[in-house]
Amino acid sequence: MPVEFLGIGGTNDGSETAPRSGASFDPEYTLKLARAHEEHGWDRVLFAYGSGSPDPAQVAAFVAAKLDSLQILLAHRPNVSYPTYAAKTFATLDQVANGRLTVHFITGGNDREQGREGDRLTKDERYSRTREYIQIVKRIWTTREAFDHHGEHYRFDDFVSDVFPVQLPRPEVSFGGSSPAAYAAGGAEADIYCLWGEPLAQTAEQIQAVHAAARAAGRADLPRIQVAFRPIIAPTEELAWEKAYRTLDVIKQRREGGNALLRRHHTDAPQNAGSQRLLAVAAQGERFDRALWTPTAAATSGAGNSTALVGTPETVAQALLDYYDLGVTILSARGYDMLNDTIDFGRYVIPIVREEVAKRDAAKLAVPA
């Protein structure tokens, strides 16, 4: 199976360990970071969504127009626009990117963050809305005839778009979540299902839940699985662990000082199942499997992609291959020094993983049927 690498399309140089040096949207840095991904073996980057952050669709279009091959993963929350409008936005962006767009639909797991833009639905209502939203967007992308829609959350008549994606039949849809409602919605609608980095055993359980939901929805195909980590690498194991504990100390210091980057995620008792799961794993111990490290998740209350893989490039690569062997074919990684970590990961980790995946694939082809 082919393996893909997803990085982060940051719009400034701030992170959990360093304040940004300029504006929230720094075009020069944004392009530099995206170009570093393209030049060092990454397949695509995520343009994330936050209630007060730069509009990711505009940033994605800016990068897509400047770079030739890097693929785009655009995060979108259904509460911020009507699906007819969003479908046209996505189709136009896929035209700008010449067929390099994937859309990641965010249901929203934090009532406070959702409320910042007027979303008052309950969590279960949000999942119902997201599922209906995705269905509408897919239909708009793939039909040339006007149609009516009278659903639970959206009603419109006689709509047909005049702009369509480059990709046929449509761009892929990405989705994430770790609750039964998430598995049901994403299992039914997603081409790619996204998880945060948990121990191998728990990850295997989640993959089974996603696949079971897809089968229950009557799908013949199954979503591809993506898992996200925060790699911390160094030339030796000792140096990597020293770097990891330095990183943790800075995260704690910045959190105590009121790090704005954590504002939209942080609650003492997170509401979303994914963060709850990360905190539960962290409560069980600091180290799991080959290289998984949980204190970075605990220090941020399980804020998003927050569990680390710590070690030399060889150790981290082998840890990623353990997940690949579970069926994970998209590996998401984001360092704390985004630009330099993107380059180092691309130089020293990605080639090892790709080489080992190629060996695995060759070995499978060599086995008689």
Coordinates of C-alpha atoms in Angstrom, one line a residue:
M1 CA 0.0 0.0 0.0
P2 CA 1.3 3.5 -0.7
V3 CA 2.1 5.7 2.2
E4 CA 1.5 9.5 2.3
F5 CA 2.9 12.2 4.6
L6 CA 0.8 15.1 5.8
G7 CA 2.4 18.3 7.3
I8 CA 1.0 21.5 8.6
G9 CA 0.4 24.6 6.5
G10 CA 1.1 27.2 9.2
T11 CA 0.5 30.9 8.5
N12 CA 3.0 32.1 11.1
D13 CA 6.0 30.8 13.0
G14 CA 4.3 30.5 16.4
S15 CA 3.8 27.2 18.2
E16 CA 3.2 25.8 21.7
T17 CA 6.9 26.5 22.4
A18 CA 7.5 29.9 20.8
P19 CA 5.4 33.1 20.3
R20 CA 4.9 34.2 16.7
S21 CA 7.3 36.9 15.5
G22 CA 4.8 38.8 13.3
A23 CA 1.2 38.9 12.1
S24 CA -1.2 36.0 12.3
F25 CA -0.9 35.7 8.5
D26 CA 2.7 36.1 7.4
P27 CA 2.6 35.4 3.6
E28 CA 6.4 35.0 3.3
Y29 CA 6.6 32.5 6.1
T30 CA 3.5 30.6 4.9
L31 CA 5.0 30.1 1.5
K32 CA 8.5 29.2 2.9
L33 CA 6.9 26.5 5.2
A34 CA 4.8 25.1 2.4
R35 CA 7.8 25.1 0.0
A36 CA 9.9 23.2 2.7
H37 CA 7.2 20.5 2.6
E38 CA 7.2 20.3 -1.2
E39 CA 11.0 20.1 -1.4
H40 CA 11.5 17.5 1.3
G41 CA 9.2 14.7 0.4
W42 CA 5.9 15.5 2.0
D43 CA 2.7 14.8 0.0
R44 CA 0.3 17.5 1.4
V45 CA -0.2 20.1 4.1
L46 CA -3.2 20.9 6.3
F47 CA -4.6 24.4 6.4
A48 CA -6.4 24.3 9.8
Y49 CA -9.4 26.2 11.0
G50 CA -9.8 28.3 14.1
S51 CA -12.5 30.8 15.0
G52 CA -10.2 33.7 15.0
S53 CA -7.5 32.5 12.6
P54 CA -6.8 33.5 9.0
D55 CA -9.3 32.0 6.5
P56 CA -7.7 28.7 5.5
A57 CA -9.4 28.6 2.0
Q58 CA -7.7 31.9 1.1
V59 CA -4.4 30.8 2.4
A60 CA -4.7 27.5 0.6
A61 CA -5.4 29.2 -2.7
F62 CA -2.4 31.5 -2.2
V63 CA -0.1 28.5 -1.6
A64 CA -1.6 26.4 -4.4
A65 CA -1.1 29.2 -6.9
K66 CA 2.6 29.4 -5.9
L67 CA 3.6 25.7 -5.8
D68 CA 3.3 23.0 -8.4
S69 CA 2.9 19.7 -6.7
L70 CA 2.1 20.0 -3.0
Q71 CA -1.4 18.8 -2.3
I72 CA -3.8 20.7 -0.1
L73 CA -5.9 19.5 2.8
L74 CA -8.4 22.3 3.7
A75 CA -10.2 22.2 7.0
H76 CA -13.8 23.5 7.1
R77 CA -16.5 23.8 9.7
P78 CA -20.0 23.4 8.4
N79 CA -21.4 26.1 10.8
V80 CA -19.5 28.9 9.0
S81 CA -21.2 28.7 5.6
Y82 CA -24.1 27.2 3.7
P83 CA -23.2 24.0 1.8
T84 CA -24.1 25.4 -1.6
Y85 CA -21.6 28.2 -1.1
A86 CA -18.9 25.9 0.4
A87 CA -19.2 23.4 -2.5
K88 CA -18.5 26.3 -5.0
T89 CA -15.6 27.5 -2.9
F90 CA -14.0 24.0 -2.8
A91 CA -14.6 23.4 -6.5
T92 CA -13.0 26.8 -7.4
L93 CA -10.0 26.0 -5.1
D94 CA -9.6 22.6 -6.8
Q95 CA -9.4 24.5 -10.1
V96 CA -6.8 26.8 -8.7
A97 CA -4.8 23.9 -7.4
N98 CA -5.3 21.8 -10.6
G99 CA -6.8 18.9 -8.8
R100 CA -4.8 18.9 -5.6
L101 CA -7.5 19.5 -3.0
T102 CA -8.9 17.3 -0.2
V103 CA -11.5 18.8 2.2
H104 CA -11.4 18.0 5.9
F105 CA -14.8 18.5 7.6
I106 CA -14.7 19.5 11.2
T107 CA -17.8 18.8 13.3
G108 CA -16.4 20.6 16.4
G109 CA -15.8 19.1 19.8
N110 CA -15.7 22.2 22.0
D111 CA -18.9 24.2 22.7
R112 CA -17.0 27.3 23.6
E113 CA -15.0 27.4 20.4
Q114 CA -18.1 26.6 18.3
G115 CA -20.0 29.3 20.1
R116 CA -17.5 31.9 19.1
E117 CA -19.0 31.8 15.7
G118 CA -22.6 31.4 16.7
D119 CA -22.9 27.6 16.7
R120 CA -25.3 26.5 19.4
L121 CA -26.1 22.9 18.3
T122 CA -25.4 20.0 20.6
K123 CA -22.6 17.6 19.8
D124 CA -24.9 15.0 18.3
E125 CA -26.8 17.6 16.3
R126 CA -23.4 18.8 14.9
Y127 CA -22.6 15.3 13.7
S128 CA -26.0 15.0 12.1
R129 CA -25.4 18.4 10.4
T130 CA -21.9 17.5 9.2
R131 CA -23.1 14.2 7.6
E132 CA -25.9 16.0 5.8
Y133 CA -23.5 18.8 4.8
I134 CA -21.0 16.4 3.3
Q135 CA -23.8 14.6 1.3
I136 CA -24.9 17.9 -0.2
V137 CA -21.4 19.0 -1.1
K138 CA -20.7 15.6 -2.8
R139 CA -23.9 15.9 -4.8
I140 CA -23.2 19.5 -5.9
W141 CA -19.7 18.4 -7.0
T142 CA -21.0 15.5 -9.1
T143 CA -24.3 16.6 -10.7
R144 CA -25.0 18.9 -13.6
E145 CA -28.7 19.0 -13.0
A146 CA -30.6 21.4 -10.6
F147 CA -32.0 19.7 -7.5
D148 CA -34.0 20.4 -4.4
H149 CA -32.9 19.5 -0.9
H150 CA -35.2 19.4 2.1
G151 CA -33.2 17.9 5.0
E152 CA -33.0 18.2 8.8
H153 CA -30.6 21.1 8.7
Y154 CA -30.7 22.5 5.2
R155 CA -33.4 23.4 2.7
F156 CA -33.0 24.8 -0.8
D157 CA -34.6 24.5 -4.2
D158 CA -33.4 24.4 -7.8
F159 CA -29.7 24.6 -7.2
V160 CA -27.0 23.7 -9.6
S161 CA -23.4 24.9 -9.6
D162 CA -21.5 26.2 -12.6
V163 CA -18.1 25.4 -11.3
F164 CA -16.8 21.9 -10.7
P165 CA -13.7 20.3 -9.3
V166 CA -10.9 19.2 -11.6
Q167 CA -10.8 15.8 -9.8
L168 CA -13.3 13.2 -11.1
P169 CA -15.6 12.2 -9.8
R170 CA -14.8 14.6 -6.9
P171 CA -12.1 15.6 -4.4
E172 CA -11.7 13.3 -1.4
V173 CA -13.4 14.0 1.9
S174 CA -11.5 13.8 5.2
F175 CA -13.1 13.4 8.6
G176 CA -12.1 12.8 12.2
G177 CA -13.4 12.0 15.7
S178 CA -13.3 9.3 18.4
S179 CA -16.9 9.0 19.5
P180 CA -19.6 6.5 18.3
A181 CA -21.3 9.5 16.6
A182 CA -18.1 10.3 14.8
Y183 CA -17.5 6.7 13.7
A184 CA -21.0 6.6 12.3
A185 CA -20.8 9.8 10.3
G186 CA -17.2 9.4 9.1
G187 CA -17.6 5.7 8.5
A188 CA -20.5 6.5 6.2
E189 CA -19.1 9.5 4.3
A190 CA -15.3 9.8 4.6
D191 CA -12.7 8.7 2.1
I192 CA -10.0 9.4 4.8
Y193 CA -10.6 8.9 8.5
C194 CA -8.3 10.9 10.9
L195 CA -7.1 9.8 14.3
W196 CA -4.7 11.3 16.9
G197 CA -1.7 9.2 18.0
E198 CA -2.6 6.6 20.6
P199 CA -0.9 3.4 21.5
L200 CA -1.0 0.7 18.8
A201 CA -3.6 -1.4 20.6
Q202 CA -6.0 1.5 21.0
T203 CA -5.4 2.6 17.4
A204 CA -6.2 -0.8 16.2
E205 CA -9.5 -0.7 18.1
Q206 CA -10.4 2.6 16.6
I207 CA -9.6 1.4 13.1
Q208 CA -11.9 -1.5 13.6
A209 CA -14.7 0.8 14.9
V210 CA -14.4 3.0 11.8
H211 CA -14.4 0.1 9.4
A212 CA -17.4 -1.5 11.2
A213 CA -19.3 1.8 10.9
A214 CA -18.5 1.9 7.1
R215 CA -19.8 -1.6 6.6
A216 CA -22.9 -0.8 8.7
A217 CA -23.5 2.1 6.3
G218 CA -23.5 -0.3 3.4
R219 CA -20.1 0.7 2.0
A220 CA -18.1 -1.7 -0.2
D221 CA -15.0 0.3 0.3
L222 CA -13.4 1.4 3.5
P223 CA -11.9 4.8 4.6
R224 CA -8.2 5.1 4.5
I225 CA -6.8 5.8 7.9
Q226 CA -4.6 8.7 9.0
V227 CA -2.9 9.1 12.4
A228 CA -1.2 12.3 13.7
F229 CA 1.9 12.7 15.9
R230 CA 4.3 15.4 17.1
P231 CA 7.8 13.9 16.2
I232 CA 10.8 14.9 18.4
I233 CA 14.0 13.6 16.8
A234 CA 17.7 14.0 17.3
P235 CA 20.9 12.2 16.3
T236 CA 21.0 9.9 19.4
E237 CA 18.3 8.6 21.7
E238 CA 19.8 10.5 24.6
L239 CA 19.7 13.8 22.8
A240 CA 16.1 13.1 21.6
W241 CA 14.9 12.6 25.1
E242 CA 16.7 15.7 26.4
K243 CA 15.0 17.6 23.6
A244 CA 11.7 16.1 24.5
Y245 CA 11.9 17.2 28.2
R246 CA 13.1 20.6 27.2
T247 CA 10.1 20.9 24.9
L248 CA 7.7 19.8 27.6
D249 CA 9.2 22.4 30.1
V250 CA 8.6 25.2 27.6
I251 CA 5.1 24.1 26.8
K252 CA 4.3 24.1 30.5
Q253 CA 5.9 27.6 31.0
R254 CA 4.0 29.0 28.1
R255 CA 0.7 27.6 29.2
E256 CA 1.1 29.1 32.6
G257 CA 1.8 32.4 30.9
G258 CA -1.4 32.2 28.8
N259 CA -0.3 30.8 25.4
A260 CA -2.8 32.1 22.9
L261 CA -2.3 29.2 20.6
L262 CA -4.0 26.9 23.2
R263 CA -6.9 29.3 23.8
R264 CA -9.3 27.7 21.4
H265 CA -8.6 24.1 22.6
H266 CA -8.0 24.4 26.3
T267 CA -10.5 23.4 28.9
D268 CA -9.7 21.6 32.2
A269 CA -12.1 18.9 31.2
P270 CA -12.2 18.6 27.4
Q271 CA -15.6 17.8 25.8
N272 CA -14.4 15.9 22.7
A273 CA -13.8 12.2 22.9
G274 CA -10.5 12.4 21.1
S275 CA -8.9 14.7 23.8
Q276 CA -10.5 12.6 26.6
R277 CA -8.9 9.5 25.1
L278 CA -5.5 11.2 24.9
L279 CA -5.7 12.2 28.5
A280 CA -6.8 8.8 29.6
V281 CA -3.7 7.3 27.8
A282 CA -1.5 9.9 29.5
A283 CA -2.9 9.0 32.9
Q284 CA -1.8 5.3 32.3
G285 CA 1.8 6.2 31.7
E286 CA 4.4 8.3 29.8
R287 CA 5.8 5.9 27.3
F288 CA 4.1 3.3 25.1
D289 CA 5.2 0.9 22.4
R290 CA 8.4 1.9 20.5
A291 CA 8.4 5.7 20.9
L292 CA 5.0 7.1 21.8
W293 CA 5.3 9.8 24.6
T294 CA 2.2 11.3 26.2
P295 CA 3.3 14.2 28.6
T296 CA 2.9 16.7 25.7
A297 CA -0.7 15.7 25.5
A298 CA -1.2 15.9 29.2
A299 CA 0.4 19.4 29.3
T300 CA -2.1 20.7 26.7
S301 CA -5.2 19.0 28.1
G302 CA -5.1 16.7 25.0
A303 CA -5.3 19.7 22.7
G304 CA -5.5 18.3 19.2
N305 CA -2.5 16.5 17.7
S306 CA -0.4 16.4 20.9
T307 CA 1.2 13.0 21.5
A308 CA 4.9 12.8 20.5
L309 CA 7.1 10.2 18.9
V310 CA 10.6 10.5 20.5
G311 CA 13.9 9.1 19.3
T312 CA 16.4 9.0 16.5
P313 CA 15.1 9.2 12.9
E314 CA 15.4 5.5 12.7
T315 CA 13.4 4.9 15.9
V316 CA 10.7 7.3 14.9
A317 CA 10.5 5.8 11.4
Q318 CA 10.2 2.3 12.8
A319 CA 7.4 3.6 15.1
L320 CA 5.5 5.0 12.2
L321 CA 6.0 1.7 10.3
D322 CA 4.3 0.0 13.3
Y323 CA 1.2 2.1 12.6
Y324 CA 1.5 1.4 8.9
D325 CA 1.4 -2.3 9.6
L326 CA -1.9 -1.7 11.4
G327 CA -3.3 -0.3 8.2
V328 CA -2.5 3.4 8.6
T329 CA -1.5 4.7 5.2
I330 CA -1.4 8.5 5.9
L331 CA 1.1 9.7 8.5
S332 CA 0.6 13.2 9.8
A333 CA 3.5 14.9 11.6
R334 CA 4.1 18.4 12.9
G335 CA 7.1 19.5 14.9
Y336 CA 7.3 22.3 17.5
D337 CA 9.9 24.3 15.4
M338 CA 7.7 24.0 12.4
L339 CA 10.1 25.0 9.6
N340 CA 13.2 23.3 10.8
D341 CA 11.4 20.2 12.0
T342 CA 9.6 19.9 8.6
I343 CA 13.0 19.9 6.9
D344 CA 14.6 17.4 9.3
F345 CA 11.7 15.0 9.3
G346 CA 11.6 15.2 5.5
R347 CA 15.4 14.6 5.2
Y348 CA 15.8 11.9 7.8
V349 CA 12.5 10.1 8.6
I350 CA 10.4 10.1 5.4
P351 CA 13.1 8.3 3.2
I352 CA 13.4 5.5 5.8
V353 CA 9.6 5.0 5.9
R354 CA 9.2 5.0 2.2
E355 CA 12.1 2.6 1.6
E356 CA 10.7 0.1 4.2
V357 CA 7.2 0.4 2.8
A358 CA 8.6 -0.4 -0.7
K359 CA 10.3 -3.4 0.7
R360 CA 7.0 -4.6 2.3
D361 CA 5.1 -4.1 -0.9
A362 CA 7.8 -5.9 -2.9
A363 CA 7.7 -8.8 -0.4
K364 CA 3.9 -9.1 -0.8
L365 CA 4.2 -9.2 -4.6
A366 CA 6.8 -11.9 -4.4
V367 CA 4.5 -14.2 -2.4
P368 CA 2.7 -16.7 -4.8
A369 CA -1.1 -16.2 -4.8

